[in-house]
Tab-separated table of C-alpha atoms and ligand atoms in Angstrom:
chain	number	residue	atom	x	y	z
H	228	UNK	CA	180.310	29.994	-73.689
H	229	UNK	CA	178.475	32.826	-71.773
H	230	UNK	CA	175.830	32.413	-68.590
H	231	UNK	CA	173.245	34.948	-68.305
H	232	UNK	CA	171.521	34.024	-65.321
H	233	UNK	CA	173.182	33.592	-61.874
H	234	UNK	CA	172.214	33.890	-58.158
H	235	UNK	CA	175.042	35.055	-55.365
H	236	UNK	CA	174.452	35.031	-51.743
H	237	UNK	CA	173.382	37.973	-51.699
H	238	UNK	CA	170.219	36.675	-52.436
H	239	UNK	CA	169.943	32.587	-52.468
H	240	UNK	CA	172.684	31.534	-54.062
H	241	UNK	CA	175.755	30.150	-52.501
H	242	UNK	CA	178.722	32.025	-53.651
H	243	UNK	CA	179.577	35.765	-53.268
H	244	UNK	CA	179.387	37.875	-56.274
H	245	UNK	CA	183.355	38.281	-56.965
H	246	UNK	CA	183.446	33.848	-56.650
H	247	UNK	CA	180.744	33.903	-59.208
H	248	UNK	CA	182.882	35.978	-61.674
H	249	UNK	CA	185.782	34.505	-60.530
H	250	UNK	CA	184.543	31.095	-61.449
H	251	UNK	CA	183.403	32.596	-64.979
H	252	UNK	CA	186.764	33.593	-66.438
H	253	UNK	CA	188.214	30.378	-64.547
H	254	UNK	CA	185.890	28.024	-66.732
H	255	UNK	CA	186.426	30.420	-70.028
H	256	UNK	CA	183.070	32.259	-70.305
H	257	UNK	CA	182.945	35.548	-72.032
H	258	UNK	CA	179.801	37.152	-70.782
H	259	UNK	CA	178.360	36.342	-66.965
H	260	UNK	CA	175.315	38.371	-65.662
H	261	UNK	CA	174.767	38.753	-62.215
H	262	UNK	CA	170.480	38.198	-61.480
H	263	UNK	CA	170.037	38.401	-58.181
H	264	UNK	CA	166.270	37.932	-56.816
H	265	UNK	CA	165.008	41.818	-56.040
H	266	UNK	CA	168.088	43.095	-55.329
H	267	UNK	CA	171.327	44.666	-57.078
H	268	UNK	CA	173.386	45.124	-54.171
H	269	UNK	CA	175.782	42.492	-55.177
H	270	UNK	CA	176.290	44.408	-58.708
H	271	UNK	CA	178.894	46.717	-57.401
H	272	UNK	CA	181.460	44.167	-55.912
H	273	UNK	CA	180.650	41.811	-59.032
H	274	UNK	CA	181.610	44.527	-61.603
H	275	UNK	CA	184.640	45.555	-59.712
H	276	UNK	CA	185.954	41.875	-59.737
H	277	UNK	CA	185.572	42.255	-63.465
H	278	UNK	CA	187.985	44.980	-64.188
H	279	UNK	CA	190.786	43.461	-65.955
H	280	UNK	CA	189.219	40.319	-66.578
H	281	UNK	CA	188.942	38.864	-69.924
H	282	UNK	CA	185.128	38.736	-69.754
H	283	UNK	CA	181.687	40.987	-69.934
H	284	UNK	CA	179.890	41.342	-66.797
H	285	UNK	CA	176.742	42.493	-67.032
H	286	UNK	CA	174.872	43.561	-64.607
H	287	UNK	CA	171.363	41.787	-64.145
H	288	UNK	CA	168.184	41.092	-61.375
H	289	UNK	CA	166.001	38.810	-61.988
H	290	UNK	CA	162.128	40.195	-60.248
H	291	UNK	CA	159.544	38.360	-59.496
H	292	UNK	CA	156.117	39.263	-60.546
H	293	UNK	CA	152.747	38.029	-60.448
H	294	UNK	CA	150.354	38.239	-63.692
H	295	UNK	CA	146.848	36.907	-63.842
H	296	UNK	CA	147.823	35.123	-60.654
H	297	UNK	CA	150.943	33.224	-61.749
H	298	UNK	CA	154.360	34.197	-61.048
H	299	UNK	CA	156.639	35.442	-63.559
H	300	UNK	CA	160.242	36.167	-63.165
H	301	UNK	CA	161.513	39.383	-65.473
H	302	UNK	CA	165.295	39.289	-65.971
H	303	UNK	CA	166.605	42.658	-65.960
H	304	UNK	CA	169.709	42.579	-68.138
H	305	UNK	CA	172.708	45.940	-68.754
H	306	UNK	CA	170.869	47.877	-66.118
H	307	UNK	CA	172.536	50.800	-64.115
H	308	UNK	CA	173.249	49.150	-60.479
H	309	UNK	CA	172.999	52.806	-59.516
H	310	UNK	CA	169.505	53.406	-60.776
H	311	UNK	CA	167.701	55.276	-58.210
H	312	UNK	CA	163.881	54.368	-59.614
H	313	UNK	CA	164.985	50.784	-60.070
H	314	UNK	CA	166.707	50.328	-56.213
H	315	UNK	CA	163.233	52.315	-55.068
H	316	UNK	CA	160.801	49.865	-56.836
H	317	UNK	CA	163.146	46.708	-55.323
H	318	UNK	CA	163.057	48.436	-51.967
H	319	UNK	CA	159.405	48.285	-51.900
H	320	UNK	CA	159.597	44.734	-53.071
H	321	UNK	CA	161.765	44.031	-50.345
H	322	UNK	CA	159.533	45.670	-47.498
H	323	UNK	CA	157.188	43.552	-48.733
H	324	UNK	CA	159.256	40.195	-48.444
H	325	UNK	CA	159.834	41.195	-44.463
H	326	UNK	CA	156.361	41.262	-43.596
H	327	UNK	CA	155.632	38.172	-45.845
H	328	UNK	CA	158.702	36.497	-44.224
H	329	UNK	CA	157.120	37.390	-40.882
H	330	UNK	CA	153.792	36.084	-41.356
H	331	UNK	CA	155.278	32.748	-42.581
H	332	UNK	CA	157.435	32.557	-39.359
H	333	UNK	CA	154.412	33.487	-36.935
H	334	UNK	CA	152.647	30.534	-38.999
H	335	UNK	CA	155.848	27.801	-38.445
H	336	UNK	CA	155.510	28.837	-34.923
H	337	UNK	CA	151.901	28.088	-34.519
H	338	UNK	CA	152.777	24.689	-36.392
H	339	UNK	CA	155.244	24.061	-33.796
H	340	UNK	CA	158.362	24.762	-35.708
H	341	UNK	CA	160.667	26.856	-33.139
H	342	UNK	CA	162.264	29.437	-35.918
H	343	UNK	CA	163.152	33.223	-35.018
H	344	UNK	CA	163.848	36.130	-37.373
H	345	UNK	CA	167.587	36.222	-36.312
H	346	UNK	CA	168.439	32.761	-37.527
H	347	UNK	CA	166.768	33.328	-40.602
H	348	UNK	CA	168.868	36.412	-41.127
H	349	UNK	CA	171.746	35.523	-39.608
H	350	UNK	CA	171.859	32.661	-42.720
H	351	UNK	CA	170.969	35.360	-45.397
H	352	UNK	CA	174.015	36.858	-46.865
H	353	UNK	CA	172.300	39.576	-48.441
H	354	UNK	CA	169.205	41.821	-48.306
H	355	UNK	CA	167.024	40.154	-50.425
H	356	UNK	CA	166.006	37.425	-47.982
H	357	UNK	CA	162.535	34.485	-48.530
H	358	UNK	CA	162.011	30.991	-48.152
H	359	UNK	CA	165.074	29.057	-48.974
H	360	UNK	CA	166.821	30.982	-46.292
H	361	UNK	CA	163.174	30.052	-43.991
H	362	UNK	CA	164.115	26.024	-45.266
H	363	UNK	CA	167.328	25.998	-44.591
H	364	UNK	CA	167.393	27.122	-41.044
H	365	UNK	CA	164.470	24.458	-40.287
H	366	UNK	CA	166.858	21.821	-42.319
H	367	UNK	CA	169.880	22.662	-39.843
H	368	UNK	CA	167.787	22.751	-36.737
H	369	UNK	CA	167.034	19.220	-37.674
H	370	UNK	CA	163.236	19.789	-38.224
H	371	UNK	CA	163.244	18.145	-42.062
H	372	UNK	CA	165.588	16.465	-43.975
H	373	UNK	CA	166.415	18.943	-46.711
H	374	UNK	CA	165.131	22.051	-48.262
H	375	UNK	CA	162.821	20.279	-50.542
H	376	UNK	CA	160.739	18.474	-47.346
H	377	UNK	CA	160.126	22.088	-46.142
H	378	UNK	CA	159.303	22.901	-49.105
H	379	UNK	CA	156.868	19.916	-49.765
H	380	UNK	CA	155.372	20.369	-46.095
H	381	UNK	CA	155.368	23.783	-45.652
H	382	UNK	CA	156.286	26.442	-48.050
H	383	UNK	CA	155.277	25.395	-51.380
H	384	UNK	CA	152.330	28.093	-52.955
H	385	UNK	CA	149.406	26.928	-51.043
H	386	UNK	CA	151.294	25.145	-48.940
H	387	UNK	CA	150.437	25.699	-44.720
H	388	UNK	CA	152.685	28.411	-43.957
H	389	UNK	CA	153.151	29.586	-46.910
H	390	UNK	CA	152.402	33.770	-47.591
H	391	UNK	CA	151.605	35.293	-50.843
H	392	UNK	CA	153.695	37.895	-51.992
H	393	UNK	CA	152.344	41.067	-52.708
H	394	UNK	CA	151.511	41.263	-56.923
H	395	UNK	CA	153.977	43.349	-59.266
H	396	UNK	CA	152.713	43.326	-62.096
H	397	UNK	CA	155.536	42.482	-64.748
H	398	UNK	CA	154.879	45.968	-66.283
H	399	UNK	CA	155.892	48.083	-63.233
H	400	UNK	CA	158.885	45.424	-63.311
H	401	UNK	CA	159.621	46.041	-67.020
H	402	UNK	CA	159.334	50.054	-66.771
H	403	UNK	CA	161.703	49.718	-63.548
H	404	UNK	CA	164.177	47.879	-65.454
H	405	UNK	CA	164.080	50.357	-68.470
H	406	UNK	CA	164.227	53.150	-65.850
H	407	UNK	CA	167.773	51.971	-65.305
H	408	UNK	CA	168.607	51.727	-69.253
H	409	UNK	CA	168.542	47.379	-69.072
H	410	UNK	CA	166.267	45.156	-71.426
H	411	UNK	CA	163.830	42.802	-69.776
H	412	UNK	CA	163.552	39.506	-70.460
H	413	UNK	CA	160.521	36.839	-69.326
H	414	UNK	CA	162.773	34.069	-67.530
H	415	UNK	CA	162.061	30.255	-67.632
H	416	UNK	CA	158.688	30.898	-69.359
H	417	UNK	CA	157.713	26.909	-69.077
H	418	UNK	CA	158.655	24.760	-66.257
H	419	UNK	CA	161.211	21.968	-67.377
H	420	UNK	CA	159.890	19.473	-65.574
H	421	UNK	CA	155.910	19.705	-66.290
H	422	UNK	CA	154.762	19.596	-69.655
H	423	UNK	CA	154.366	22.237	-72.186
H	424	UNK	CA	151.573	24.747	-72.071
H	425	UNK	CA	151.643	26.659	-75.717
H	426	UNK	CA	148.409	28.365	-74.850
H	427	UNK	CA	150.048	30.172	-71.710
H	428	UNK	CA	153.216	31.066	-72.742
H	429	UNK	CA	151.539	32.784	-76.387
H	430	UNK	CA	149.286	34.518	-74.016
H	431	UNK	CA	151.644	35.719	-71.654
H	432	UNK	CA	154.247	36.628	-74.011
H	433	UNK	CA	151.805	38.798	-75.966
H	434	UNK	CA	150.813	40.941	-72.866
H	435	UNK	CA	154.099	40.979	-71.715
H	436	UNK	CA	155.661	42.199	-75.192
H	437	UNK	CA	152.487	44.983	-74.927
H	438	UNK	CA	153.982	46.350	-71.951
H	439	UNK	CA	157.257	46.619	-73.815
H	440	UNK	CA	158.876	43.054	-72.981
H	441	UNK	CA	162.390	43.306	-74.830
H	442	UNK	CA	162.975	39.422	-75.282
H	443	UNK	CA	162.713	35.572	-73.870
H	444	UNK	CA	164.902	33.059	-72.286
H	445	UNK	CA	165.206	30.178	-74.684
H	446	UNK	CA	168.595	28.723	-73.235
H	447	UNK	CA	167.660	27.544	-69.929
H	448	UNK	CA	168.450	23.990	-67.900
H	449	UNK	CA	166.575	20.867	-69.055
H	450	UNK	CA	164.987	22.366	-71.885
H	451	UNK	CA	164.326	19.969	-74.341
H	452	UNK	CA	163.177	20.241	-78.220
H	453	UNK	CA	159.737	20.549	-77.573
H	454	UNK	CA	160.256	23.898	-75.138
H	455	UNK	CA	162.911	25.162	-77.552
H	456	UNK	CA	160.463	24.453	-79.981
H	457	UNK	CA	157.078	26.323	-78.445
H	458	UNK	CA	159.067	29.446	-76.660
H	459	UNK	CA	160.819	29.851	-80.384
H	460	UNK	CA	157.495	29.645	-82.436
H	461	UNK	CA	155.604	31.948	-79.983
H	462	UNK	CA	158.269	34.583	-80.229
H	463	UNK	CA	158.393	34.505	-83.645
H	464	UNK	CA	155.431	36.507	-83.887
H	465	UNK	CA	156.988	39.604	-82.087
H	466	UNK	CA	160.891	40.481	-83.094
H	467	UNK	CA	162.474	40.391	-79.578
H	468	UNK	CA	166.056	39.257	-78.357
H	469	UNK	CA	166.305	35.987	-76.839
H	470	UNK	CA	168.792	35.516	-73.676
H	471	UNK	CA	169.626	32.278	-71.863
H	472	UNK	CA	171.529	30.856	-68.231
H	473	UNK	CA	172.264	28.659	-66.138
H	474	UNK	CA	170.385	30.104	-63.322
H	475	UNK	CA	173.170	29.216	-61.232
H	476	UNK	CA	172.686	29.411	-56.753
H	477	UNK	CA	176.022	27.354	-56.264
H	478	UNK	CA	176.459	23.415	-56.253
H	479	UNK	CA	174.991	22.826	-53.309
H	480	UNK	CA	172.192	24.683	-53.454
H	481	UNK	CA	170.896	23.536	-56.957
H	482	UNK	CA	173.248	20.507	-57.453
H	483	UNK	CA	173.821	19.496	-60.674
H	484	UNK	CA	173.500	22.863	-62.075
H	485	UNK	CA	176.546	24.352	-63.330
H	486	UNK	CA	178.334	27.525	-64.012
H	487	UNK	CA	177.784	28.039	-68.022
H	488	UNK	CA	176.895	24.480	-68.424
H	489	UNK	CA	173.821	23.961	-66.757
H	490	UNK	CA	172.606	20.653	-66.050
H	491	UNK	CA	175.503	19.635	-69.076
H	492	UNK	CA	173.364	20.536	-71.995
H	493	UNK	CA	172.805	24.262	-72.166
H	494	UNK	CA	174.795	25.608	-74.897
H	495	UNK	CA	174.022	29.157	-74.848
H	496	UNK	CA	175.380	31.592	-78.263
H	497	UNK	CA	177.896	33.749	-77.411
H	498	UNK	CA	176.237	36.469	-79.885
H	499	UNK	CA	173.363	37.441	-77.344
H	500	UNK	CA	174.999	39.995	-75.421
H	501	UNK	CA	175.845	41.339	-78.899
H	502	UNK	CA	172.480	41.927	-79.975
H	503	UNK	CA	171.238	42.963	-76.699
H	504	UNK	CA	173.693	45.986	-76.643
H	505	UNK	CA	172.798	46.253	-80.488
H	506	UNK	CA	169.087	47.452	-79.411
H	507	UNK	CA	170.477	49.390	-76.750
H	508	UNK	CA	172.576	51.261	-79.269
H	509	UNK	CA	175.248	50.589	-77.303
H	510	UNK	CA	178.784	48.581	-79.046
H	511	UNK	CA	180.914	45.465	-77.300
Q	28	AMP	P1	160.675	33.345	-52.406
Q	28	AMP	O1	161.384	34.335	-53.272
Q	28	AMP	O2	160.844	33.636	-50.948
Q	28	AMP	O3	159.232	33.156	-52.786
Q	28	AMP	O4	161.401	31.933	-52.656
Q	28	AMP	C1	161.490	31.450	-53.970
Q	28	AMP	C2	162.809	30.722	-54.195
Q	28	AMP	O5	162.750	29.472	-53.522
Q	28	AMP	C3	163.083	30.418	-55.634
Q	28	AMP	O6	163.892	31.424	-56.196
Q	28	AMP	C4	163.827	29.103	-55.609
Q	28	AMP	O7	165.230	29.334	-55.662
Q	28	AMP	C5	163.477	28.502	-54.269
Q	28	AMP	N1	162.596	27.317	-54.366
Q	28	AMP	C6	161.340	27.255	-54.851
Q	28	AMP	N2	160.837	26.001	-54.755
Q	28	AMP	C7	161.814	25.235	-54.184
Q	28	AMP	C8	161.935	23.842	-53.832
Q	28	AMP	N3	160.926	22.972	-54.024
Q	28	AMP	N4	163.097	23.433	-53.284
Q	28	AMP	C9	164.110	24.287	-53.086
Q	28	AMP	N5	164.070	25.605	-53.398
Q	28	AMP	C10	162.942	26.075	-53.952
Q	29	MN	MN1	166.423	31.404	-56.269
Q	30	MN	MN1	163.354	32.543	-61.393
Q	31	MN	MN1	166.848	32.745	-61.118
């Protein structure tokens, strides 16, 4: 069993990156990959909690990116944590998320939500810091029942203090990830819960693989035969890799979703990370 897509706290997950790889040789995986949202800063203490484990850790992000106005997220997988193009490109990524996150704040203010910049950091773990830190502080200050209301009320895309982020397009976000010697991968091309749009994902996928997209996520939670079915047909045109995870933020932030397993029916093959390093040229 392998899991290659998981969130620490040093973005929005709930665990630290050593628990995360901790908890991957403790429930027998033998590849986890570290994704973190814009940000590899948790790579380094991830990979040294590795070292003399029986397990691959691979070193991931997961970016998010805007094309033709929708967001996609572009898993970078085997990239160099050191990278200096790839930590400039999330840096500016970042800048940008502090004057979103700002804007978003002024506007919970003006809505009568009392929420300053130090709580919302002071509940981020890491650098890479957005809305579900923004929902949880309003949650604990007893403004909405959970993280979802704010969401619901508030945050969601066009929701009333919700900011855009600024555009990458997933081509800057593909050439960044290449920059640091990783393969990119479109994540969670179709939303489980809404129904299947063939049209967009063929359509996406074939700009994407223009701008040198290396492969897809086809193992991903609540996926059922018809997604399996549309993402595999549509990549069947192009030869790229396919990946797959959990995309794990700890219990209690996505409950139900587990390390590995998912929501209980991800069964991810263990040959990925095989042919991944295969078209890197690289060897297991
Ligand atoms: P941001 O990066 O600041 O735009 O925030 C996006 C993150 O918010 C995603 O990575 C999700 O983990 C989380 N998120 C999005 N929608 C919801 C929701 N309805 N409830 C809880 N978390 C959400
Ligand atoms: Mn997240
Ligand atoms: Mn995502
Ligand atoms: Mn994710």
């Amino acid at each position: 069993m392998i899991d290659l897509h998981t969130h620490s706290n040093v973005s929005d997950g709930a665990d630290t990156p050593a628990e995360i790889l901790q908890k991957a040789v403790q429930t027998g995986l033998t590849a986890v990959a570290l994704t973190d949202h814009d940000t590899v800063s948790g790579l380094e203490s991830f990979m040294s909690a590795a070292q003399n484990q029986p397990i691959l850790a691979v070193p991931g992000v997961e970016i998010t990116s805007m094309h033709h106005y929708k967001e996609v997220h572009i898993l970078g997988l085997f990239i160099d944590p050191e990278s200096a193009a790839l930590k400039k490109y999330l840096e500016e990524i970042r800048l940008d998320r502090e004057q979103r996150n700002h804007q978003m704040l002024e506007r919970l203010n003006i809505m009568g939500f009392s929420i300053t910049e130090e709580e919302v950091l002071a509940k981020a773990g890491g650098e890479s810091i957005g809305r579900p830190h923004i929902a949880q502080v309003l949650v604990e200050k007893g403004y909405f029942p959970s993280v979802n209301d704010v969401f619901e009320r508030c945050l969601r895309r066009g929701g009333r203090a919700y900011v855009q982020r600024k555009p990458m397009p997933p081509y800057s976000s593909i050439n960044a990830i290449h920059a640091a010697g990783g393969l990119a991968f479109w994540a969670h091309p179709v939303n489980a819960a809404a129904r299947v749009d063939r049209s967009f994902v063929r359509r996406y996928l074939r700009d994407m693989v223009q701008q040198k997209l290396d492969g897809i996520e086809l193992y991903y939670p609540n996926y059922g035969p018809r997604h399996t079915q549309v993402i595999t047909e549509c990549a069947a045109e192009y030869s790229i890799l396919f990946s797959g995870g959990s995309d794990y933020h700890g219990e209690k932030v996505r409950p139900g979703i587990k390390l590995g397993f998912g929501d209980g029916t991800l069964n991810i093959p263990d040959d990925l990370p095989e042919k991944m390093l295969k078209k890197l040229g690289r060897v297991l």
